[in-house]
Amino acid sequence: MKNKYSVFSLIKNALSQHENWQQAWGNPEPKKEYDAIIVGGGGHGLATAYYLAKKHNLKNIAVLEKGWIGGGNTGRNTTIIRSNYLWDASAGLYDHALKLWENLSQELNYNVMFSQRGVMNLAHNLQDVRDLKRRTHANRLNGIDAVWLNTEEVKKFCPIINTSSDIRYPVLGGTLQRRAGTARHDAVAWGYARGASEMGVDIIQNCEVKGIKRNGDRVEGLETTKGFIKTNKIGVVAAGHSSVIANMAGLKLPLESKPLQALVSEPVKPIIDTVVMSNAVHAYVSQSDKGELVIGAGTDSYVSYTQRGSHNIVEETLKAILELYPIFSRMKMLRQWGGIVDICPDASPIISKTNIKGLYFNCGWGTGGFKATPGSGDLFAHTIANDEPHKLNAAFNLNRFVSGDLVDEHGAAAVAH
Amino acid sequence: MFLINCPFCGERDQSEFSSGGEAHIVRPKQPTELSDDEWAEYLFMRKNIKGVQFERWNHVHGCRKWFNVVRDTSNDKILSVYKMGEKPPVNYK
């Protein structure tokens, strides 16, 4: 790597007041033609380009991003990473990603601040208890670490949770995945961008796709705000806007795009050293390294592309948070925002070929795509390079909505991811 | 968050309503004759439009009646409301 980051480069640059750091990735104008184009410069798209260049020896690749890289859902999520999914197909997919996370900072020579602080999922009623226990058994059969904690053990693991039996959402226990945790979301996009750029991938920002040019049943290129670009392989990783791109090619996808909200509080001293998810009441909490509480809420029920979401959704989440963590009652919230998530009917993603040759989709990650970033990129790159899915993403094809072979993770993940 | 003008009750907060998704998806007349592709199209495939979309809403915490709404999903502006069974307004594409 030309400009390897290390303690020595840090010292060297400190001596020159940090004024001589090189640009981490290039800012090229689009060429006339590429071997493959990735639409969408978020974590998943940049990871796809990175693995295409690294593992599949494709060098002439572009990533098109309509805004700036990592400015969509990559910069808007609550950074939770875990792999404790119910079904075998999902367990394989998400644990593949988790294993890549474990070595990602070294792989990219970029600190993605991956922190295996554990993720705890709380059970608030008898059905939650049954579902979550079933899930821990399924996880362990798939080699994924998972333990069931009773109420006392939950309290011991995270003492600020109110475990009295007379609250509105009593804690009847929970599951814990210790290998799970969080990472720094921007760093993931930046790390992959730097790595991909280093291998010659053109990252083209402020370039919006306006149309897909088809010749019969195959793609020929993309109309963009920076002109026509020729290619015969297009990988679409456009999250909430996947349907918009699909419509350009005359395709319909089984997706609905909805706002998902999150908030952060004012920064405080360390108070919660893990991630606690309460899926039944849509309350997800962790604490960032800056000290802010990072809180995730639920989605709105209607299709919308406005990146805000409804106030009553946030209100419900904060009600549940205050019931479970009375200690937060006087905290002020600093920021609230929304991102547009593309949700599949079975709450599982699509990493698939389409019936148009050379057009691939990686979408439908819904409310929980961040955790899969490295795995999603790796498997999508494989799918694009070989025109065949990898065995880990074979189940996540578009045809499952025709065959009925769905990967129903709604109940398994409780509601959210 | 926005207001919806229920054709039966008048203007109410959106949180009183539940969204029924895309409108005018007609239930197949002869389900037994449908191919798997046609079932997938009916059950799962959605236009998911960014822009003017025709959709169904239910005033679930009010009169509990269903009706149709024309809404711009890029800014949540409601352009028209009409009852079930009425022809959709033609001035929106």
Coordinates of C-alpha atoms in Angstrom, one line a residue:
Chain A
M1 CA 0.0 0.0 0.0
K2 CA 1.4 3.4 -1.0
N3 CA 0.5 5.2 2.1
K4 CA 0.3 2.6 4.9
Y5 CA -1.2 3.8 8.1
S6 CA 0.9 2.8 11.2
V7 CA 2.2 4.3 14.4
F8 CA 5.3 5.4 12.4
S9 CA 3.2 7.2 9.8
L10 CA 1.3 8.9 12.6
I11 CA 4.5 10.1 14.3
K12 CA 6.0 11.2 11.0
N13 CA 2.9 13.2 10.1
A14 CA 2.6 14.6 13.6
L15 CA 6.0 16.2 13.1
S16 CA 4.6 18.1 10.1
Q17 CA 1.4 19.2 11.9
H18 CA -0.6 16.5 10.0
E19 CA -0.6 18.7 6.9
N20 CA 1.0 16.1 4.6
W21 CA -1.5 13.2 4.7
Q22 CA -2.3 12.0 1.3
Q23 CA -5.8 11.9 -0.1
A24 CA -7.3 8.5 0.9
W25 CA -9.1 7.9 -2.4
G26 CA -9.2 9.5 -5.8
N27 CA -11.8 11.8 -7.4
P28 CA -11.7 10.7 -11.1
E29 CA -14.0 11.7 -13.9
P30 CA -15.8 8.7 -15.4
K31 CA -14.2 6.8 -18.3
K32 CA -16.2 5.8 -21.4
E33 CA -16.4 2.2 -20.5
Y34 CA -16.0 -0.2 -17.5
D35 CA -15.9 -3.9 -17.0
A36 CA -18.3 -3.5 -14.1
I37 CA -20.2 -0.6 -12.5
I38 CA -21.5 -0.6 -9.0
V39 CA -24.4 1.7 -8.4
G40 CA -24.3 3.1 -4.9
G41 CA -21.3 4.2 -2.9
G42 CA -22.4 3.1 0.5
G43 CA -20.6 0.4 2.6
H44 CA -22.1 -2.5 0.7
G45 CA -21.3 -1.0 -2.8
L46 CA -17.7 0.0 -1.9
A47 CA -17.1 -3.4 -0.3
T48 CA -18.4 -5.1 -3.5
A49 CA -16.0 -3.0 -5.6
Y50 CA -13.2 -3.8 -3.2
Y51 CA -13.7 -7.6 -3.3
L52 CA -14.3 -7.5 -7.1
A53 CA -10.9 -5.9 -7.5
K54 CA -9.1 -8.0 -4.8
K55 CA -10.5 -11.5 -5.2
H56 CA -11.8 -11.6 -8.8
N57 CA -9.1 -9.7 -10.5
L58 CA -11.4 -7.2 -12.2
K59 CA -9.6 -3.9 -12.3
N60 CA -11.7 -1.6 -14.6
I61 CA -14.5 -0.9 -12.1
A62 CA -16.4 2.2 -11.2
V63 CA -18.6 3.0 -8.2
L64 CA -21.3 5.6 -8.9
E65 CA -22.7 7.6 -6.0
K66 CA -25.3 10.2 -6.4
G67 CA -24.3 12.1 -3.2
W68 CA -21.1 11.4 -1.3
I69 CA -19.8 8.0 -0.2
G70 CA -21.3 6.7 3.0
G71 CA -23.8 9.6 3.1
G72 CA -26.9 7.3 2.8
N73 CA -27.8 4.6 5.2
T74 CA -24.2 3.8 5.9
G75 CA -24.0 7.1 7.8
R76 CA -27.5 6.8 9.3
N77 CA -27.6 3.4 11.1
T78 CA -27.1 2.5 14.7
T79 CA -24.0 0.3 13.8
I80 CA -25.1 -2.9 15.4
I81 CA -23.3 -6.1 14.3
R82 CA -24.5 -9.6 15.2
S83 CA -25.1 -12.9 13.5
N84 CA -27.6 -14.7 15.8
Y85 CA -30.3 -15.3 13.1
L86 CA -32.7 -18.3 13.2
W87 CA -32.5 -20.0 9.8
D88 CA -29.4 -21.8 8.5
A89 CA -29.2 -19.6 5.3
S90 CA -29.3 -16.4 7.4
A91 CA -26.8 -17.8 10.0
G92 CA -24.4 -18.6 7.2
L93 CA -24.7 -15.2 5.6
Y94 CA -24.5 -13.1 8.7
D95 CA -21.8 -15.1 10.4
H96 CA -19.7 -14.9 7.2
A97 CA -19.9 -11.2 7.6
L98 CA -19.1 -11.3 11.3
K99 CA -16.0 -13.3 10.6
L100 CA -14.8 -10.7 8.1
W101 CA -15.5 -7.9 10.6
E102 CA -13.2 -9.6 13.1
N103 CA -10.2 -9.0 10.8
L104 CA -11.4 -6.0 8.8
S105 CA -9.2 -3.3 10.4
Q106 CA -6.1 -5.3 9.6
E107 CA -7.4 -6.3 6.1
L108 CA -8.1 -2.7 5.2
N109 CA -5.3 -1.1 7.2
Y110 CA -8.0 1.2 8.4
N111 CA -9.4 1.3 11.9
V112 CA -13.1 0.5 11.6
M113 CA -13.3 0.5 15.5
F114 CA -15.0 -2.9 15.6
S115 CA -15.9 -3.5 19.2
Q116 CA -17.1 -7.0 20.3
R117 CA -19.0 -5.6 23.3
G118 CA -21.8 -8.1 23.0
V119 CA -25.4 -7.7 21.9
M120 CA -28.2 -8.6 24.3
N121 CA -31.8 -9.2 23.1
L122 CA -34.4 -8.8 25.8
A123 CA -37.6 -10.9 26.2
H124 CA -40.6 -9.1 27.5
N125 CA -43.3 -11.7 27.4
L126 CA -43.7 -15.5 27.3
Q127 CA -43.7 -15.7 23.5
D128 CA -40.4 -13.6 23.4
V129 CA -38.9 -16.1 25.8
R130 CA -39.9 -19.1 23.7
D131 CA -38.8 -17.5 20.4
L132 CA -35.4 -16.3 21.8
K133 CA -34.7 -19.7 23.5
R134 CA -35.4 -21.4 20.2
R135 CA -33.1 -19.0 18.5
T136 CA -30.2 -19.6 20.9
H137 CA -30.6 -23.4 20.2
A138 CA -30.7 -22.8 16.5
N139 CA -27.6 -20.5 16.7
R140 CA -25.6 -23.0 18.6
L141 CA -26.4 -25.8 16.1
N142 CA -25.0 -23.5 13.5
G143 CA -21.8 -22.8 15.5
I144 CA -22.9 -19.3 16.4
D145 CA -22.2 -18.3 20.0
A146 CA -25.4 -17.6 21.9
V147 CA -26.5 -17.9 25.5
W148 CA -29.8 -17.5 27.3
L149 CA -29.7 -15.2 30.4
N150 CA -32.4 -15.2 33.0
T151 CA -33.6 -11.9 34.6
E152 CA -30.8 -11.8 37.3
E153 CA -28.2 -12.5 34.7
V154 CA -29.5 -9.7 32.5
K155 CA -29.3 -7.4 35.4
K156 CA -25.8 -8.5 36.2
F157 CA -24.6 -8.0 32.6
C158 CA -26.2 -4.6 32.3
P159 CA -27.0 -3.2 35.7
I160 CA -28.9 0.0 34.5
I161 CA -31.8 -2.0 33.2
N162 CA -34.9 -1.9 35.3
T163 CA -35.8 -5.5 35.9
S164 CA -38.7 -5.0 38.4
S165 CA -41.6 -7.2 37.7
D166 CA -44.2 -4.4 37.7
I167 CA -43.0 -2.3 34.8
R168 CA -44.8 -2.1 31.5
Y169 CA -42.2 -4.2 29.7
P170 CA -40.9 -6.6 32.3
V171 CA -37.6 -8.3 31.5
L172 CA -38.2 -12.0 31.5
G173 CA -34.7 -12.8 30.3
G174 CA -32.6 -12.3 27.2
T175 CA -30.1 -13.7 24.8
L176 CA -26.5 -12.7 24.5
Q177 CA -24.1 -13.0 21.6
R178 CA -20.7 -12.0 23.0
R179 CA -18.9 -11.9 19.5
A180 CA -21.5 -9.3 18.4
G181 CA -21.0 -5.6 18.9
T182 CA -20.6 -2.3 17.0
A183 CA -18.2 -0.6 14.5
R184 CA -17.6 2.9 13.3
H185 CA -20.0 3.3 10.3
D186 CA -18.1 6.0 8.4
A187 CA -14.8 4.3 8.8
V188 CA -16.2 1.2 7.0
A189 CA -17.1 3.2 4.0
W190 CA -13.9 5.1 4.0
G191 CA -11.7 2.1 4.6
Y192 CA -13.3 0.2 1.7
A193 CA -13.1 3.3 -0.5
R194 CA -9.4 3.7 0.2
G195 CA -8.7 0.0 -0.4
A196 CA -10.7 -0.1 -3.6
S197 CA -9.2 3.2 -4.9
E198 CA -5.7 1.8 -4.2
M199 CA -6.5 -1.1 -6.6
G200 CA -7.6 1.2 -9.3
V201 CA -11.4 1.4 -8.7
D202 CA -12.9 4.7 -9.9
I203 CA -15.1 6.2 -7.1
I204 CA -17.3 8.7 -8.8
Q205 CA -19.3 10.9 -6.4
N206 CA -22.1 13.3 -7.3
C207 CA -23.0 11.1 -10.2
E208 CA -26.7 10.0 -10.3
V209 CA -27.9 7.2 -12.5
K210 CA -30.8 8.3 -14.7
G211 CA -31.4 5.3 -16.9
I212 CA -30.3 1.8 -17.8
K213 CA -29.6 1.1 -21.5
R214 CA -30.7 -2.3 -22.5
N215 CA -30.2 -4.3 -25.7
G216 CA -32.8 -7.0 -25.7
D217 CA -32.2 -9.1 -22.6
R218 CA -28.8 -7.6 -21.7
V219 CA -27.6 -4.3 -20.3
E220 CA -25.3 -2.1 -22.3
G221 CA -24.6 0.8 -20.0
L222 CA -25.9 3.6 -17.8
E223 CA -27.2 7.1 -18.4
T224 CA -25.9 9.3 -15.7
T225 CA -25.7 12.9 -14.8
K226 CA -22.1 12.7 -16.0
G227 CA -23.1 11.3 -19.4
F228 CA -23.4 7.7 -20.8
I229 CA -21.1 5.1 -19.4
K230 CA -20.7 1.8 -21.2
T231 CA -20.6 -1.5 -19.3
N232 CA -22.0 -5.0 -19.5
K233 CA -22.1 -5.7 -15.8
I234 CA -24.1 -3.5 -13.4
G235 CA -24.4 -4.3 -9.7
V236 CA -27.1 -2.2 -8.0
V237 CA -26.6 -1.6 -4.3
A238 CA -28.9 1.4 -3.9
A239 CA -30.7 0.5 -0.6
G240 CA -33.9 2.5 -0.3
H241 CA -33.7 3.5 -3.9
S242 CA -33.4 0.0 -5.3
S243 CA -36.9 0.0 -6.8
V244 CA -36.2 3.4 -8.5
I245 CA -33.2 1.9 -10.3
A246 CA -35.1 -1.4 -11.0
N247 CA -38.0 0.6 -12.6
M248 CA -35.4 2.1 -15.0
A249 CA -34.7 -1.4 -16.3
G250 CA -38.4 -2.3 -16.4
L251 CA -38.1 -4.6 -13.3
K252 CA -40.4 -4.7 -10.3
L253 CA -38.9 -5.8 -7.0
P254 CA -40.7 -7.2 -3.9
L255 CA -39.7 -4.2 -1.8
E256 CA -41.2 -1.4 0.1
S257 CA -39.1 1.7 1.1
K258 CA -39.9 3.1 4.5
P259 CA -38.3 5.6 6.9
L260 CA -36.3 4.2 9.8
Q261 CA -35.3 6.5 12.6
A262 CA -32.5 6.9 15.0
L263 CA -31.3 9.4 17.6
V264 CA -28.3 10.3 19.6
S265 CA -28.2 11.9 23.0
E266 CA -25.8 14.5 24.5
P267 CA -22.5 12.8 25.4
V268 CA -22.1 11.4 28.9
K269 CA -19.5 9.3 30.8
P270 CA -19.5 5.5 30.0
I271 CA -22.7 4.0 31.3
I272 CA -23.6 1.1 29.0
D273 CA -20.8 -1.1 27.7
T274 CA -22.9 -3.4 25.5
V275 CA -25.7 -3.2 23.0
V276 CA -29.2 -3.9 24.3
M277 CA -32.0 -4.6 21.8
S278 CA -35.6 -4.8 22.8
N279 CA -37.2 -5.9 19.5
A280 CA -40.8 -6.2 20.7
V281 CA -40.9 -2.5 21.8
H282 CA -38.4 -1.1 19.2
A283 CA -35.8 0.2 21.6
Y284 CA -32.2 -0.3 20.8
V285 CA -29.4 1.3 22.8
S286 CA -25.7 1.4 22.8
Q287 CA -23.1 4.1 23.7
S288 CA -20.7 5.5 21.1
D289 CA -17.0 6.1 21.9
K290 CA -17.9 9.8 22.0
G291 CA -20.3 9.1 24.9
E292 CA -23.6 9.6 23.1
L293 CA -26.3 7.1 23.6
V294 CA -27.2 5.7 20.1
I295 CA -30.9 4.9 20.0
G296 CA -32.7 3.1 17.2
A297 CA -36.4 3.2 16.7
G298 CA -38.9 1.4 14.4
T299 CA -40.0 2.1 10.8
D300 CA -43.0 4.0 9.7
S301 CA -45.8 1.9 8.3
Y302 CA -46.0 3.6 5.0
V303 CA -43.8 4.0 1.9
S304 CA -41.9 7.2 1.9
Y305 CA -38.6 8.5 0.6
T306 CA -38.4 11.5 2.9
Q307 CA -35.5 10.9 5.2
R308 CA -37.3 11.9 8.4
G309 CA -40.1 9.6 9.7
S310 CA -42.9 10.3 12.2
H311 CA -42.6 11.8 15.6
N312 CA -45.0 9.3 17.2
I313 CA -42.5 6.4 16.3
V314 CA -39.7 8.1 18.2
E315 CA -42.0 8.9 21.1
E316 CA -43.0 5.2 21.4
T317 CA -39.3 4.2 21.4
L318 CA -38.4 6.7 24.0
K319 CA -41.3 5.7 26.2
A320 CA -39.9 2.2 26.2
I321 CA -36.4 3.3 26.8
L322 CA -37.4 5.4 29.8
E323 CA -39.3 2.5 31.3
L324 CA -36.4 0.1 30.9
Y325 CA -33.6 2.6 31.8
P326 CA -35.1 5.2 34.2
I327 CA -31.5 6.5 34.7
F328 CA -31.8 8.2 31.2
S329 CA -34.9 10.2 32.1
R330 CA -33.2 13.6 32.3
M331 CA -30.9 13.2 29.2
K332 CA -31.3 15.5 26.2
M333 CA -31.4 14.2 22.7
L334 CA -29.0 16.0 20.3
R335 CA -30.0 14.8 16.9
Q336 CA -32.7 12.7 15.3
W337 CA -32.8 11.5 11.7
G338 CA -34.2 9.0 9.3
G339 CA -32.9 6.7 6.6
I340 CA -34.9 5.0 3.8
V341 CA -34.8 1.2 4.2
D342 CA -35.9 -1.3 1.6
I343 CA -37.8 -4.1 3.2
C344 CA -38.5 -7.5 1.7
P345 CA -41.7 -9.4 2.6
D346 CA -39.6 -12.1 4.4
A347 CA -37.2 -9.5 6.0
S348 CA -34.2 -11.2 4.3
P349 CA -32.0 -9.6 1.7
I350 CA -31.8 -10.2 -2.1
I351 CA -28.3 -10.8 -3.5
S352 CA -29.1 -12.0 -6.9
K353 CA -29.0 -12.1 -10.7
T354 CA -32.0 -10.9 -12.5
N355 CA -33.6 -12.1 -15.8
I356 CA -31.7 -9.3 -17.5
K357 CA -28.2 -10.4 -18.4
G358 CA -25.5 -8.4 -16.6
L359 CA -27.9 -6.8 -14.1
Y360 CA -27.5 -7.8 -10.5
F361 CA -29.2 -6.6 -7.4
N362 CA -28.1 -6.4 -3.8
C363 CA -31.0 -5.0 -1.8
G364 CA -33.8 -5.7 0.7
W365 CA -31.5 -5.4 3.7
G366 CA -34.3 -3.6 5.4
T367 CA -33.6 -2.4 8.9
G368 CA -30.4 -4.4 9.4
G369 CA -27.9 -4.1 6.6
F370 CA -25.0 -2.5 8.3
K371 CA -23.9 -5.7 10.1
A372 CA -23.6 -7.5 6.8
T373 CA -21.5 -5.0 5.0
P374 CA -18.3 -7.1 4.5
G375 CA -20.1 -10.3 3.8
S376 CA -22.6 -8.7 1.5
G377 CA -19.8 -7.1 -0.6
D378 CA -17.8 -10.3 -0.7
L379 CA -20.8 -12.5 -1.9
F380 CA -22.2 -9.9 -4.3
A381 CA -18.7 -9.5 -5.9
H382 CA -18.6 -13.3 -6.3
T383 CA -22.1 -13.3 -7.9
I384 CA -21.2 -10.5 -10.3
A385 CA -17.8 -12.0 -11.3
N386 CA -19.0 -15.6 -11.8
D387 CA -22.6 -14.8 -12.9
E388 CA -23.5 -17.4 -10.3
P389 CA -24.3 -17.0 -6.6
H390 CA -21.9 -18.2 -3.9
K391 CA -23.3 -21.0 -1.9
L392 CA -23.8 -18.6 1.1
N393 CA -26.1 -16.3 -0.9
A394 CA -27.8 -18.9 -3.1
A395 CA -30.9 -18.9 -0.9
F396 CA -31.2 -15.1 -1.2
N397 CA -32.1 -15.0 -4.9
L398 CA -35.0 -13.1 -6.4
N399 CA -36.7 -16.3 -7.6
R400 CA -37.6 -17.3 -4.0
F401 CA -40.6 -15.1 -4.3
V402 CA -41.8 -17.2 -7.2
S403 CA -40.8 -20.6 -5.7
G404 CA -42.1 -19.8 -2.3
D405 CA -38.8 -20.8 -0.7
L406 CA -38.7 -17.7 1.6
V407 CA -36.2 -17.1 4.4
D408 CA -38.6 -15.7 6.9
E409 CA -36.6 -13.8 9.5
H410 CA -39.5 -11.6 10.7
G411 CA -40.3 -13.8 13.7
A412 CA -36.8 -14.9 14.3
A413 CA -35.3 -11.5 14.5
A414 CA -38.4 -10.5 16.4
V415 CA -39.3 -7.4 14.3
A416 CA -36.2 -5.5 13.7
H417 CA -32.7 -6.5 13.0
Chain B
M1 CA -45.8 12.7 9.9
F2 CA -48.8 14.3 8.2
L3 CA -52.5 14.8 8.3
I4 CA -54.9 12.7 6.3
N5 CA -58.3 13.9 5.3
C6 CA -60.5 10.8 6.0
P7 CA -63.5 11.0 3.6
F8 CA -65.7 10.0 6.5
C9 CA -64.2 11.8 9.6
G10 CA -62.2 14.7 8.2
E11 CA -58.7 15.7 8.8
R12 CA -56.8 13.6 11.4
D13 CA -53.3 12.8 12.4
Q14 CA -51.6 10.1 10.3
S15 CA -50.9 8.1 13.5
E16 CA -54.6 7.3 13.6
F17 CA -54.4 5.5 10.3
S18 CA -52.7 2.3 9.1
S19 CA -51.2 2.1 5.7
G20 CA -52.5 -0.7 3.4
G21 CA -49.8 -0.2 0.8
E22 CA -50.2 0.0 -3.0
A23 CA -53.8 0.4 -4.2
H24 CA -55.6 -1.1 -7.2
I25 CA -53.9 -4.5 -6.9
V26 CA -56.8 -6.7 -8.0
R27 CA -57.2 -10.1 -6.4
P28 CA -57.0 -12.8 -9.1
K29 CA -60.5 -13.8 -10.2
Q30 CA -59.4 -17.4 -10.7
P31 CA -56.7 -18.2 -8.3
T32 CA -56.5 -21.9 -9.3
E33 CA -55.4 -20.9 -12.8
L34 CA -52.5 -18.7 -11.7
S35 CA -48.9 -19.6 -12.5
D36 CA -46.2 -19.2 -9.8
D37 CA -44.9 -16.1 -11.6
E38 CA -48.4 -14.5 -11.5
W39 CA -48.8 -15.4 -7.8
A40 CA -45.4 -13.7 -7.0
E41 CA -46.5 -10.7 -9.0
Y42 CA -49.8 -10.4 -7.1
L43 CA -48.4 -11.2 -3.6
F44 CA -45.0 -9.7 -3.5
M45 CA -44.0 -7.4 -6.3
R46 CA -44.6 -3.7 -5.7
K47 CA -44.1 -0.5 -7.6
N48 CA -42.6 1.2 -4.5
I49 CA -42.7 4.5 -6.4
K50 CA -40.7 7.6 -5.5
G51 CA -43.2 10.2 -6.5
V52 CA -46.9 10.1 -6.9
Q53 CA -48.3 6.8 -5.6
F54 CA -51.8 5.4 -5.3
E55 CA -52.3 3.7 -2.0
R56 CA -54.9 2.3 0.5
W57 CA -55.3 3.6 4.0
N58 CA -57.5 2.4 6.9
H59 CA -58.7 4.8 9.6
V60 CA -57.9 2.1 12.2
H61 CA -58.2 4.3 15.3
G62 CA -61.3 6.1 13.9
C63 CA -64.2 5.0 11.7
R64 CA -62.2 1.9 10.7
K65 CA -63.1 2.4 7.0
W66 CA -60.8 1.8 4.1
F67 CA -60.2 4.5 1.4
N68 CA -57.7 5.5 -1.3
V69 CA -55.1 8.2 -1.2
V70 CA -52.8 9.7 -3.8
R71 CA -49.6 10.8 -2.2
D72 CA -46.2 12.0 -3.3
T73 CA -43.8 9.7 -1.5
S74 CA -40.9 12.0 -2.1
N75 CA -42.4 14.7 0.2
D76 CA -45.4 13.0 1.9
K77 CA -47.8 15.5 0.3
I78 CA -51.3 14.2 -0.1
L79 CA -52.7 15.1 -3.5
S80 CA -56.1 13.5 -3.4
V81 CA -58.4 11.2 -1.3
Y82 CA -61.2 9.1 -2.8
K83 CA -63.4 6.3 -1.5
M84 CA -63.1 2.6 -2.2
G85 CA -64.8 1.7 -5.5
E86 CA -64.4 5.2 -6.9
K87 CA -62.4 5.7 -10.1
P88 CA -58.9 7.0 -9.3
P89 CA -58.3 10.6 -10.3
V90 CA -56.8 10.8 -13.8
N91 CA -54.8 14.0 -13.5
Y92 CA -51.9 12.2 -11.7
K93 CA -49.7 9.9 -13.6

